[in-house]
């Protein structure tokens, strides 16, 4: 059975996979806007490996970037032909990593990855090298055994994921026709510890700043001023009414409701005996995709107008972040079904298509009209000190990808 031969081969690849992880982890690929040199050096190492390991076609799409010493940000598309070209199974991972952060919190050099009891430690080893390496070896297993996947395979190894994807997948989508609507697009850059989470949708994000202007006065003479903090407090309480106004539930999401939370609060007056004339607070909203963001904003302005009238204050509302949700991938889309089957085969786990609070790179595919699913079995140590990758996860995720490549 080809599936067993492939699984066995991937088990045997364990040391070679660790070796590639260690090599790539030693080449920092931090974005210029985060103080690094970009991904060109790491891309060279990846290209060398791809060319030696069975990828028939490799293309580099260079997004110009004068802040990078190379002058560009590399996006690699690597192909292996299958028995049919009716669709391409895409696995997209990213080359870039975030900076190490506070070095004293690390137990070793973040850019000299090290191994400790079944784990590789270092910056980028989980986010996103674990699955970058896994996807390369999934294809290499077919090549080395002289087997062909059911359909064509494309690995997209992109730049700039951590700082907005402008020079990464957004550039690739704009400048190529690589992706087709019938393709299966897998983004192993989000997941959970048991591998059950298949991310298919996200909520809209709306971050607002509320500035309430009243009139400053002495604490003993409130009638001579307008207490902006008191008015803002009534507004905060009123905004809780958004939950009732937009009360739909969607079991695809966890939590299944839209959330509207007052969060940050700026200091107003420094002393106790002054009525504050100005007050600033912020709200973080995560909104089910069925509600247009404009509808929420209109309701918020209505609430603010009522407070303005009741207290004689002026309230300005400013967008800090406004990201309407991408159209969701259907929970029964072929790529989701394929992942569910493979995850059950390899891990014995029932995959669960879910929506999350917002902000995955799959949204770029979804906005461009493609169905994409995020999946990985990982420990969510991304961006933390002592980031690690469980070596078993890397090997077994490669098996999940390989199983998908064998599906009809
Ligand atoms: Zn990532």
mmCIF file of C-alpha atoms and ligand atoms in Angstrom:
data_model
loop_
_atom_site.group_PDB
_atom_site.id
_atom_site.type_symbol
_atom_site.label_atom_id
_atom_site.label_comp_id
_atom_site.label_asym_id
_atom_site.label_seq_id
_atom_site.Cartn_x
_atom_site.Cartn_y
_atom_site.Cartn_z
ATOM 1 C CA UNK A 1 0.000 0.000 0.000
ATOM 2 C CA UNK A 2 1.493 3.358 -1.010
ATOM 3 C CA UNK A 3 0.102 5.050 2.098
ATOM 4 C CA UNK A 4 2.026 2.717 4.398
ATOM 5 C CA UNK A 5 5.229 3.045 2.416
ATOM 6 C CA UNK A 6 4.923 6.824 2.579
ATOM 7 C CA UNK A 7 4.233 6.819 6.309
ATOM 8 C CA UNK A 8 7.250 4.597 6.905
ATOM 9 C CA UNK A 9 9.448 6.807 4.750
ATOM 10 C CA UNK A 10 8.350 9.913 6.637
ATOM 11 C CA UNK A 11 9.108 8.208 9.947
ATOM 12 C CA UNK A 12 12.595 7.467 8.569
ATOM 13 C CA UNK A 13 12.987 11.117 7.505
ATOM 14 C CA UNK A 14 12.829 12.283 11.126
ATOM 15 C CA UNK A 15 16.554 13.092 11.449
ATOM 16 C CA UNK A 16 16.718 14.738 8.035
ATOM 17 C CA UNK A 17 13.734 16.910 8.945
ATOM 18 C CA UNK A 18 15.360 17.931 12.210
ATOM 19 C CA UNK A 19 18.533 18.716 10.290
ATOM 20 C CA UNK A 20 16.723 21.047 7.860
ATOM 21 C CA UNK A 21 14.942 22.739 10.781
ATOM 22 C CA UNK A 22 18.275 23.407 12.521
ATOM 23 C CA UNK A 23 19.806 24.765 9.334
ATOM 24 C CA UNK A 24 16.907 27.095 8.512
ATOM 25 C CA UNK A 25 16.525 28.219 12.109
ATOM 26 C CA UNK A 26 20.114 29.487 12.043
ATOM 27 C CA UNK A 27 19.314 31.935 9.226
ATOM 28 C CA UNK A 28 17.336 34.828 10.729
ATOM 29 C CA UNK A 29 14.570 35.908 8.364
ATOM 30 C CA UNK A 30 13.175 38.973 10.106
ATOM 31 C CA UNK A 31 11.382 41.661 8.107
ATOM 32 C CA UNK A 32 13.268 44.933 7.487
ATOM 33 C CA UNK A 33 10.461 46.826 9.224
ATOM 34 C CA UNK A 34 11.204 44.737 12.324
ATOM 35 C CA UNK A 35 14.944 45.428 12.107
ATOM 36 C CA UNK A 36 16.001 42.394 10.034
ATOM 37 C CA UNK A 37 17.301 41.691 6.531
ATOM 38 C CA UNK A 38 14.333 39.805 5.112
ATOM 39 C CA UNK A 39 14.104 36.251 3.852
ATOM 40 C CA UNK A 40 16.591 36.170 0.925
ATOM 41 C CA UNK A 41 19.273 34.148 2.749
ATOM 42 C CA UNK A 42 16.809 31.607 4.051
ATOM 43 C CA UNK A 43 15.149 31.366 0.632
ATOM 44 C CA UNK A 44 18.529 30.452 -0.924
ATOM 45 C CA UNK A 45 18.920 27.554 1.490
ATOM 46 C CA UNK A 46 15.348 26.397 0.848
ATOM 47 C CA UNK A 47 15.786 26.628 -2.945
ATOM 48 C CA UNK A 48 18.925 24.541 -2.815
ATOM 49 C CA UNK A 49 17.087 21.870 -0.871
ATOM 50 C CA UNK A 50 14.032 21.898 -3.153
ATOM 51 C CA UNK A 51 16.127 21.567 -6.289
ATOM 52 C CA UNK A 52 17.980 18.574 -4.874
ATOM 53 C CA UNK A 53 14.808 16.844 -3.722
ATOM 54 C CA UNK A 54 12.381 16.252 -6.510
ATOM 55 C CA UNK A 55 10.611 19.493 -7.224
ATOM 56 C CA UNK A 56 10.240 19.631 -10.983
ATOM 57 C CA UNK A 57 9.506 23.330 -11.200
ATOM 58 C CA UNK A 58 10.504 26.080 -8.830
ATOM 59 C CA UNK A 59 9.652 29.696 -9.337
ATOM 60 C CA UNK A 60 10.725 32.704 -7.263
ATOM 61 C CA UNK A 61 8.451 35.720 -7.251
ATOM 62 C CA UNK A 62 10.403 38.693 -6.007
ATOM 63 C CA UNK A 63 8.471 41.500 -4.395
ATOM 64 C CA UNK A 64 10.610 44.635 -4.624
ATOM 65 C CA UNK A 65 11.701 45.982 -1.222
ATOM 66 C CA UNK A 66 14.449 48.575 -1.078
ATOM 67 C CA UNK A 67 14.659 48.228 2.699
ATOM 68 C CA UNK A 68 15.930 44.660 2.306
ATOM 69 C CA UNK A 69 19.663 44.301 1.454
ATOM 70 C CA UNK A 70 18.727 41.933 -1.393
ATOM 71 C CA UNK A 71 16.333 44.557 -2.806
ATOM 72 C CA UNK A 72 13.425 42.122 -2.790
ATOM 73 C CA UNK A 73 11.392 39.733 -0.680
ATOM 74 C CA UNK A 74 11.357 36.169 -2.053
ATOM 75 C CA UNK A 75 8.198 34.128 -2.574
ATOM 76 C CA UNK A 76 8.866 30.557 -3.690
ATOM 77 C CA UNK A 77 6.342 28.463 -5.600
ATOM 78 C CA UNK A 78 7.527 24.845 -5.889
ATOM 79 C CA UNK A 79 5.614 22.260 -7.864
ATOM 80 C CA UNK A 80 5.497 18.504 -8.113
ATOM 81 C CA UNK A 81 3.341 16.966 -10.793
ATOM 82 C CA UNK A 82 0.706 14.443 -9.875
ATOM 83 C CA UNK A 83 -1.209 11.914 -11.938
ATOM 84 C CA UNK A 84 -3.799 14.555 -12.748
ATOM 85 C CA UNK A 85 -3.687 18.327 -13.090
ATOM 86 C CA UNK A 86 -7.414 18.707 -12.408
ATOM 87 C CA UNK A 87 -6.544 20.535 -9.220
ATOM 88 C CA UNK A 88 -3.497 21.546 -7.250
ATOM 89 C CA UNK A 89 -3.162 20.850 -3.552
ATOM 90 C CA UNK A 90 -1.467 23.935 -2.120
ATOM 91 C CA UNK A 91 0.332 24.099 1.176
ATOM 92 C CA UNK A 92 1.316 27.629 2.085
ATOM 93 C CA UNK A 93 3.862 28.382 4.771
ATOM 94 C CA UNK A 94 5.943 31.467 5.466
ATOM 95 C CA UNK A 95 9.692 31.998 5.497
ATOM 96 C CA UNK A 96 9.804 35.036 7.760
ATOM 97 C CA UNK A 97 10.008 34.974 11.543
ATOM 98 C CA UNK A 98 9.377 37.583 14.223
ATOM 99 C CA UNK A 99 12.332 39.045 16.146
ATOM 100 C CA UNK A 100 13.637 37.116 19.153
ATOM 101 C CA UNK A 101 12.349 39.684 21.637
ATOM 102 C CA UNK A 102 13.868 39.941 25.125
ATOM 103 C CA UNK A 103 17.003 37.766 24.920
ATOM 104 C CA UNK A 104 17.333 37.222 28.675
ATOM 105 C CA UNK A 105 14.078 35.240 28.593
ATOM 106 C CA UNK A 106 15.631 32.636 26.268
ATOM 107 C CA UNK A 107 17.478 29.602 27.602
ATOM 108 C CA UNK A 108 19.730 29.595 24.538
ATOM 109 C CA UNK A 109 20.505 31.554 21.365
ATOM 110 C CA UNK A 110 17.183 31.938 19.483
ATOM 111 C CA UNK A 111 19.032 31.736 16.162
ATOM 112 C CA UNK A 112 21.104 28.679 17.093
ATOM 113 C CA UNK A 113 18.283 26.171 17.461
ATOM 114 C CA UNK A 114 18.824 23.380 19.985
ATOM 115 C CA UNK A 115 17.175 20.084 20.837
ATOM 116 C CA UNK A 116 15.805 19.111 24.222
ATOM 117 C CA UNK A 117 13.651 16.048 24.970
ATOM 118 C CA UNK A 118 11.841 15.646 21.666
ATOM 119 C CA UNK A 119 11.581 19.352 20.934
ATOM 120 C CA UNK A 120 13.510 21.819 18.805
ATOM 121 C CA UNK A 121 13.880 25.259 20.391
ATOM 122 C CA UNK A 122 14.527 28.504 18.502
ATOM 123 C CA UNK A 123 12.844 31.477 16.876
ATOM 124 C CA UNK A 124 10.622 30.346 14.008
ATOM 125 C CA UNK A 125 10.910 26.595 14.632
ATOM 126 C CA UNK A 126 7.157 26.300 15.177
ATOM 127 C CA UNK A 127 6.007 29.462 13.382
ATOM 128 C CA UNK A 128 6.292 28.442 10.588
ATOM 129 C CA UNK A 129 9.257 26.123 9.963
ATOM 130 C CA UNK A 130 7.598 23.095 11.537
ATOM 131 C CA UNK A 131 5.109 22.869 8.706
ATOM 132 C CA UNK A 132 7.342 24.387 6.051
ATOM 133 C CA UNK A 133 9.734 21.467 6.585
ATOM 134 C CA UNK A 134 6.843 18.990 6.946
ATOM 135 C CA UNK A 135 5.332 20.069 3.606
ATOM 136 C CA UNK A 136 8.669 19.742 1.779
ATOM 137 C CA UNK A 137 9.271 16.234 3.144
ATOM 138 C CA UNK A 138 5.695 15.134 2.394
ATOM 139 C CA UNK A 139 6.454 15.749 -1.291
ATOM 140 C CA UNK A 140 9.990 14.354 -1.049
ATOM 141 C CA UNK A 141 8.567 11.050 0.247
ATOM 142 C CA UNK A 142 6.611 10.574 -2.996
ATOM 143 C CA UNK A 143 9.626 11.491 -5.087
ATOM 144 C CA UNK A 144 12.042 9.176 -3.281
ATOM 145 C CA UNK A 145 9.641 6.211 -3.533
ATOM 146 C CA UNK A 146 8.961 6.863 -7.216
ATOM 147 C CA UNK A 147 5.281 7.505 -6.455
ATOM 148 C CA UNK A 148 3.064 10.252 -7.763
ATOM 149 C CA UNK A 149 0.475 12.203 -5.792
ATOM 150 C CA UNK A 150 -3.112 11.955 -7.063
ATOM 151 C CA UNK A 151 -2.963 15.527 -8.324
ATOM 152 C CA UNK A 152 -0.439 18.302 -8.703
ATOM 153 C CA UNK A 153 1.078 19.762 -5.554
ATOM 154 C CA UNK A 154 2.195 23.341 -5.019
ATOM 155 C CA UNK A 155 4.188 24.561 -2.071
ATOM 156 C CA UNK A 156 3.998 28.301 -1.531
ATOM 157 C CA UNK A 157 6.828 29.426 0.750
ATOM 158 C CA UNK A 158 6.162 33.096 1.152
ATOM 159 C CA UNK A 159 7.695 36.217 2.673
ATOM 160 C CA UNK A 160 6.279 38.947 4.874
ATOM 161 C CA UNK A 161 3.553 37.042 6.705
ATOM 162 C CA UNK A 162 4.355 38.574 10.076
ATOM 163 C CA UNK A 163 4.060 42.191 8.971
ATOM 164 C CA UNK A 164 0.981 42.170 6.781
ATOM 165 C CA UNK A 165 1.773 39.956 3.734
ATOM 166 C CA UNK A 166 1.951 42.948 1.380
ATOM 167 C CA UNK A 167 5.243 41.606 -0.051
ATOM 168 C CA UNK A 168 4.227 38.031 0.534
ATOM 169 C CA UNK A 169 1.069 36.194 -0.447
ATOM 170 C CA UNK A 170 -0.802 39.422 -1.283
ATOM 171 C CA UNK A 171 1.898 40.161 -3.892
ATOM 172 C CA UNK A 172 1.746 36.606 -5.260
ATOM 173 C CA UNK A 173 -2.052 36.742 -5.568
ATOM 174 C CA UNK A 174 -1.817 40.059 -7.390
ATOM 175 C CA UNK A 175 0.988 39.144 -9.785
ATOM 176 C CA UNK A 176 0.311 35.510 -10.709
ATOM 177 C CA UNK A 177 -2.553 33.241 -11.715
ATOM 178 C CA UNK A 178 -1.099 30.365 -9.738
ATOM 179 C CA UNK A 179 -4.282 29.580 -7.820
ATOM 180 C CA UNK A 180 -7.474 28.158 -9.304
ATOM 181 C CA UNK A 181 -10.922 28.017 -7.696
ATOM 182 C CA UNK A 182 -10.949 24.196 -7.580
ATOM 183 C CA UNK A 183 -7.559 24.014 -5.824
ATOM 184 C CA UNK A 184 -7.283 22.875 -2.230
ATOM 185 C CA UNK A 185 -5.476 25.508 -0.183
ATOM 186 C CA UNK A 186 -4.062 24.530 3.201
ATOM 187 C CA UNK A 187 -2.422 27.063 5.498
ATOM 188 C CA UNK A 188 -0.733 25.261 8.406
ATOM 189 C CA UNK A 189 -0.159 28.419 10.436
ATOM 190 C CA UNK A 190 -2.886 28.072 13.068
ATOM 191 C CA UNK A 191 -4.173 25.122 15.012
ATOM 192 C CA UNK A 192 -4.253 23.554 18.431
ATOM 193 C CA UNK A 193 -2.528 20.978 20.600
ATOM 194 C CA UNK A 194 -4.542 17.930 19.584
ATOM 195 C CA UNK A 195 -4.863 18.808 15.903
ATOM 196 C CA UNK A 196 -8.672 19.005 15.992
ATOM 197 C CA UNK A 197 -9.019 22.662 14.996
ATOM 198 C CA UNK A 198 -9.627 23.383 11.309
ATOM 199 C CA UNK A 199 -9.981 27.132 10.953
ATOM 200 C CA UNK A 200 -12.449 28.168 8.229
ATOM 201 C CA UNK A 201 -13.782 31.567 9.225
ATOM 202 C CA UNK A 202 -13.030 34.639 11.237
ATOM 203 C CA UNK A 203 -14.903 37.476 12.842
ATOM 204 C CA UNK A 204 -14.625 41.111 11.792
ATOM 205 C CA UNK A 205 -12.332 43.172 13.987
ATOM 206 C CA UNK A 206 -13.275 46.700 15.067
ATOM 207 C CA UNK A 207 -11.080 48.627 17.505
ATOM 208 C CA UNK A 208 -12.393 52.057 18.450
ATOM 209 C CA UNK A 209 -11.096 54.999 20.459
ATOM 210 C CA UNK A 210 -13.736 57.065 22.273
ATOM 211 C CA UNK A 211 -12.828 60.593 23.315
ATOM 212 C CA UNK A 212 -15.365 62.347 25.534
ATOM 213 C CA UNK A 213 -15.043 66.122 25.932
ATOM 214 C CA UNK A 214 -16.731 67.866 28.848
ATOM 215 C CA UNK A 215 -15.525 70.781 30.910
ATOM 216 C CA UNK A 216 -12.924 70.729 33.645
ATOM 217 C CA UNK A 217 -13.803 72.250 37.010
ATOM 218 C CA UNK A 218 -13.038 72.015 40.718
ATOM 219 C CA UNK A 219 -14.095 68.782 42.370
ATOM 220 C CA UNK A 220 -16.271 70.689 44.816
ATOM 221 C CA UNK A 221 -18.084 72.580 42.031
ATOM 222 C CA UNK A 222 -19.300 69.917 39.582
ATOM 223 C CA UNK A 223 -22.110 72.219 38.408
ATOM 224 C CA UNK A 224 -19.451 74.563 36.953
ATOM 225 C CA UNK A 225 -18.045 71.787 34.740
ATOM 226 C CA UNK A 226 -19.144 68.748 32.739
ATOM 227 C CA UNK A 227 -17.718 65.474 34.030
ATOM 228 C CA UNK A 228 -16.387 63.698 30.947
ATOM 229 C CA UNK A 229 -15.435 60.568 32.894
ATOM 230 C CA UNK A 230 -18.948 60.183 34.285
ATOM 231 C CA UNK A 231 -20.490 60.612 30.824
ATOM 232 C CA UNK A 232 -18.009 58.128 29.353
ATOM 233 C CA UNK A 233 -18.894 55.636 32.084
ATOM 234 C CA UNK A 234 -22.561 55.840 31.126
ATOM 235 C CA UNK A 235 -21.475 55.310 27.515
ATOM 236 C CA UNK A 236 -19.489 52.202 28.479
ATOM 237 C CA UNK A 237 -22.578 50.822 30.203
ATOM 238 C CA UNK A 238 -24.763 51.695 27.205
ATOM 239 C CA UNK A 239 -22.336 50.019 24.783
ATOM 240 C CA UNK A 240 -22.966 46.762 26.587
ATOM 241 C CA UNK A 241 -26.355 46.958 24.861
ATOM 242 C CA UNK A 242 -24.572 46.009 21.615
ATOM 243 C CA UNK A 243 -24.767 42.410 22.819
ATOM 244 C CA UNK A 244 -28.570 42.611 22.849
ATOM 245 C CA UNK A 245 -28.752 44.564 19.579
ATOM 246 C CA UNK A 246 -26.517 42.058 17.749
ATOM 247 C CA UNK A 247 -27.369 38.877 19.596
ATOM 248 C CA UNK A 248 -27.129 36.203 16.879
ATOM 249 C CA UNK A 249 -25.225 33.068 17.782
ATOM 250 C CA UNK A 250 -23.177 30.965 15.373
ATOM 251 C CA UNK A 251 -21.923 27.619 16.700
ATOM 252 C CA UNK A 252 -19.137 27.671 14.091
ATOM 253 C CA UNK A 253 -17.383 30.225 16.314
ATOM 254 C CA UNK A 254 -15.892 30.015 19.778
ATOM 255 C CA UNK A 255 -17.277 32.040 21.504
ATOM 256 C CA UNK A 256 -20.427 31.774 19.351
ATOM 257 C CA UNK A 257 -21.402 35.451 19.766
ATOM 258 C CA UNK A 258 -20.164 38.882 18.719
ATOM 259 C CA UNK A 259 -18.102 40.426 21.527
ATOM 260 C CA UNK A 260 -17.890 44.116 22.468
ATOM 261 C CA UNK A 261 -15.378 44.788 25.215
ATOM 262 C CA UNK A 262 -14.160 48.086 26.663
ATOM 263 C CA UNK A 263 -10.422 47.570 27.145
ATOM 264 C CA UNK A 264 -7.806 50.279 27.421
ATOM 265 C CA UNK A 265 -8.400 53.372 29.556
ATOM 266 C CA UNK A 266 -6.206 56.459 29.341
ATOM 267 C CA UNK A 267 -5.448 58.452 32.468
ATOM 268 C CA UNK A 268 -7.435 61.673 32.853
ATOM 269 C CA UNK A 269 -6.684 64.153 35.634
ATOM 270 C CA UNK A 270 -3.776 63.365 37.979
ATOM 271 C CA UNK A 271 -5.506 64.548 41.147
ATOM 272 C CA UNK A 272 -8.683 63.565 42.945
ATOM 273 C CA UNK A 273 -10.250 67.004 43.366
ATOM 274 C CA UNK A 274 -10.631 67.967 39.695
ATOM 275 C CA UNK A 275 -13.614 67.144 37.492
ATOM 276 C CA UNK A 276 -12.051 65.698 34.334
ATOM 277 C CA UNK A 277 -12.823 67.612 31.144
ATOM 278 C CA UNK A 278 -11.498 64.938 28.831
ATOM 279 C CA UNK A 279 -11.753 61.152 28.932
ATOM 280 C CA UNK A 280 -10.452 58.471 26.577
ATOM 281 C CA UNK A 281 -11.246 54.768 26.472
ATOM 282 C CA UNK A 282 -11.065 52.011 23.835
ATOM 283 C CA UNK A 283 -13.206 49.092 22.779
ATOM 284 C CA UNK A 284 -12.259 45.795 21.078
ATOM 285 C CA UNK A 285 -15.136 44.256 19.080
ATOM 286 C CA UNK A 286 -15.112 40.864 17.308
ATOM 287 C CA UNK A 287 -18.179 40.648 15.139
ATOM 288 C CA UNK A 288 -19.841 37.662 13.474
ATOM 289 C CA UNK A 289 -19.409 38.015 9.681
ATOM 290 C CA UNK A 290 -23.206 38.149 9.150
ATOM 291 C CA UNK A 291 -23.293 41.703 10.591
ATOM 292 C CA UNK A 292 -21.904 44.442 8.333
ATOM 293 C CA UNK A 293 -19.395 46.509 10.328
ATOM 294 C CA UNK A 294 -21.232 49.702 9.233
ATOM 295 C CA UNK A 295 -24.345 48.500 11.047
ATOM 296 C CA UNK A 296 -22.419 48.149 14.301
ATOM 297 C CA UNK A 297 -20.817 51.552 13.827
ATOM 298 C CA UNK A 298 -24.204 53.197 13.222
ATOM 299 C CA UNK A 299 -25.560 51.721 16.456
ATOM 300 C CA UNK A 300 -22.500 52.895 18.376
ATOM 301 C CA UNK A 301 -22.926 56.442 17.036
ATOM 302 C CA UNK A 302 -26.584 56.336 18.056
ATOM 303 C CA UNK A 303 -25.599 55.383 21.626
ATOM 304 C CA UNK A 304 -22.951 58.115 21.704
ATOM 305 C CA UNK A 305 -25.470 60.732 20.486
ATOM 306 C CA UNK A 306 -27.811 59.830 23.355
ATOM 307 C CA UNK A 307 -25.001 60.332 25.880
ATOM 308 C CA UNK A 308 -23.981 63.630 24.250
ATOM 309 C CA UNK A 309 -27.556 64.855 24.625
ATOM 310 C CA UNK A 310 -28.005 63.631 28.191
ATOM 311 C CA UNK A 311 -24.712 65.059 29.522
ATOM 312 C CA UNK A 312 -23.847 67.938 27.197
ATOM 313 C CA UNK A 313 -20.509 66.354 26.221
ATOM 314 C CA UNK A 314 -18.980 65.871 22.783
ATOM 315 C CA UNK A 315 -17.860 62.372 21.825
ATOM 316 C CA UNK A 316 -15.512 61.592 18.951
ATOM 317 C CA UNK A 317 -15.036 58.002 17.771
ATOM 318 C CA UNK A 318 -11.897 56.996 15.885
ATOM 319 C CA UNK A 319 -11.045 53.717 14.091
ATOM 320 C CA UNK A 320 -7.875 52.126 15.447
ATOM 321 C CA UNK A 321 -8.375 48.945 13.437
ATOM 322 C CA UNK A 322 -11.204 48.030 11.120
ATOM 323 C CA UNK A 323 -10.936 44.653 9.382
ATOM 324 C CA UNK A 324 -14.203 43.295 7.981
ATOM 325 C CA UNK A 325 -14.197 39.492 7.988
ATOM 326 C CA UNK A 326 -13.334 37.673 4.786
ATOM 327 C CA UNK A 327 -16.094 35.450 3.387
ATOM 328 C CA UNK A 328 -15.837 32.153 5.303
ATOM 329 C CA UNK A 329 -14.673 28.893 3.755
ATOM 330 C CA UNK A 330 -17.601 26.455 3.834
ATOM 331 C CA UNK A 331 -17.260 23.941 6.696
ATOM 332 C CA UNK A 332 -17.949 21.220 4.112
ATOM 333 C CA UNK A 333 -15.596 22.569 1.428
ATOM 334 C CA UNK A 334 -13.511 19.792 -0.225
ATOM 335 C CA UNK A 335 -10.279 21.025 1.371
ATOM 336 C CA UNK A 336 -11.893 20.847 4.835
ATOM 337 C CA UNK A 337 -13.211 17.338 4.203
ATOM 338 C CA UNK A 338 -9.769 16.264 2.975
ATOM 339 C CA UNK A 339 -8.139 17.596 6.138
ATOM 340 C CA UNK A 340 -10.720 15.893 8.362
ATOM 341 C CA UNK A 341 -10.043 12.538 6.704
ATOM 342 C CA UNK A 342 -6.259 12.855 6.899
ATOM 343 C CA UNK A 343 -6.257 14.086 10.509
ATOM 344 C CA UNK A 344 -8.460 11.133 11.506
ATOM 345 C CA UNK A 345 -6.133 8.692 9.717
ATOM 346 C CA UNK A 346 -2.888 10.015 11.168
ATOM 347 C CA UNK A 347 -3.890 11.267 14.617
ATOM 348 C CA UNK A 348 -7.165 9.431 15.271
ATOM 349 C CA UNK A 349 -8.693 12.827 16.009
ATOM 350 C CA UNK A 350 -12.006 14.211 14.767
ATOM 351 C CA UNK A 351 -11.352 17.515 13.018
ATOM 352 C CA UNK A 352 -13.687 20.376 13.844
ATOM 353 C CA UNK A 353 -14.202 23.249 11.363
ATOM 354 C CA UNK A 354 -14.309 26.429 13.447
ATOM 355 C CA UNK A 355 -14.247 30.190 13.256
ATOM 356 C CA UNK A 356 -11.814 32.230 15.335
ATOM 357 C CA UNK A 357 -11.598 35.812 16.577
ATOM 358 C CA UNK A 358 -9.825 37.151 13.524
ATOM 359 C CA UNK A 359 -6.557 37.802 11.779
ATOM 360 C CA UNK A 360 -5.271 34.754 9.887
ATOM 361 C CA UNK A 361 -3.433 34.953 6.578
ATOM 362 C CA UNK A 362 -6.029 32.621 5.002
ATOM 363 C CA UNK A 363 -8.310 35.680 4.843
ATOM 364 C CA UNK A 364 -6.243 36.938 1.890
ATOM 365 C CA UNK A 365 -7.136 33.825 -0.089
ATOM 366 C CA UNK A 366 -10.771 34.060 0.974
ATOM 367 C CA UNK A 367 -11.050 37.692 -0.080
ATOM 368 C CA UNK A 368 -9.561 36.737 -3.459
ATOM 369 C CA UNK A 369 -12.335 34.154 -3.908
ATOM 370 C CA UNK A 370 -10.514 30.955 -2.879
ATOM 371 C CA UNK A 371 -11.488 28.507 -0.163
ATOM 372 C CA UNK A 372 -8.630 28.009 2.261
ATOM 373 C CA UNK A 373 -8.395 26.129 5.540
ATOM 374 C CA UNK A 374 -5.887 26.650 8.345
ATOM 375 C CA UNK A 375 -4.751 23.570 10.147
ATOM 376 C CA UNK A 376 -1.752 22.357 12.133
ATOM 377 C CA UNK A 377 -1.094 20.286 15.213
ATOM 378 C CA UNK A 378 1.056 22.589 17.288
ATOM 379 C CA UNK A 379 1.581 23.925 20.786
ATOM 380 C CA UNK A 380 1.005 27.615 19.978
ATOM 381 C CA UNK A 381 4.417 28.801 21.155
ATOM 382 C CA UNK A 382 4.697 31.270 18.253
ATOM 383 C CA UNK A 383 6.295 34.651 19.051
ATOM 384 C CA UNK A 384 7.203 33.547 22.603
ATOM 385 C CA UNK A 385 10.641 33.212 24.159
ATOM 386 C CA UNK A 386 11.838 29.590 23.963
ATOM 387 C CA UNK A 387 9.519 28.897 21.021
ATOM 388 C CA UNK A 388 9.598 25.184 20.274
ATOM 389 C CA UNK A 389 8.437 22.594 17.787
ATOM 390 C CA UNK A 390 7.533 19.093 18.942
ATOM 391 C CA UNK A 391 9.457 16.851 16.548
ATOM 392 C CA UNK A 392 6.640 14.273 16.513
ATOM 393 C CA UNK A 393 4.231 16.992 15.355
ATOM 394 C CA UNK A 394 6.538 17.919 12.484
ATOM 395 C CA UNK A 395 6.839 14.292 11.328
ATOM 396 C CA UNK A 396 3.166 13.444 11.758
ATOM 397 C CA UNK A 397 1.931 16.680 10.159
ATOM 398 C CA UNK A 398 4.021 15.652 7.134
ATOM 399 C CA UNK A 399 2.011 12.410 7.124
ATOM 400 C CA UNK A 400 -1.247 14.393 7.215
ATOM 401 C CA UNK A 401 -0.118 16.370 4.155
ATOM 402 C CA UNK A 402 0.975 13.182 2.383
ATOM 403 C CA UNK A 403 -2.376 11.504 3.103
ATOM 404 C CA UNK A 404 -4.160 14.460 1.543
ATOM 405 C CA UNK A 405 -1.990 14.089 -1.555
ATOM 406 C CA UNK A 406 -3.250 10.519 -1.924
ATOM 407 C CA UNK A 407 -6.953 11.426 -1.755
ATOM 408 C CA UNK A 408 -9.265 11.375 -4.768
HETATM 409 ZN ZN1 LIG B 1 2.993 32.187 11.323
#
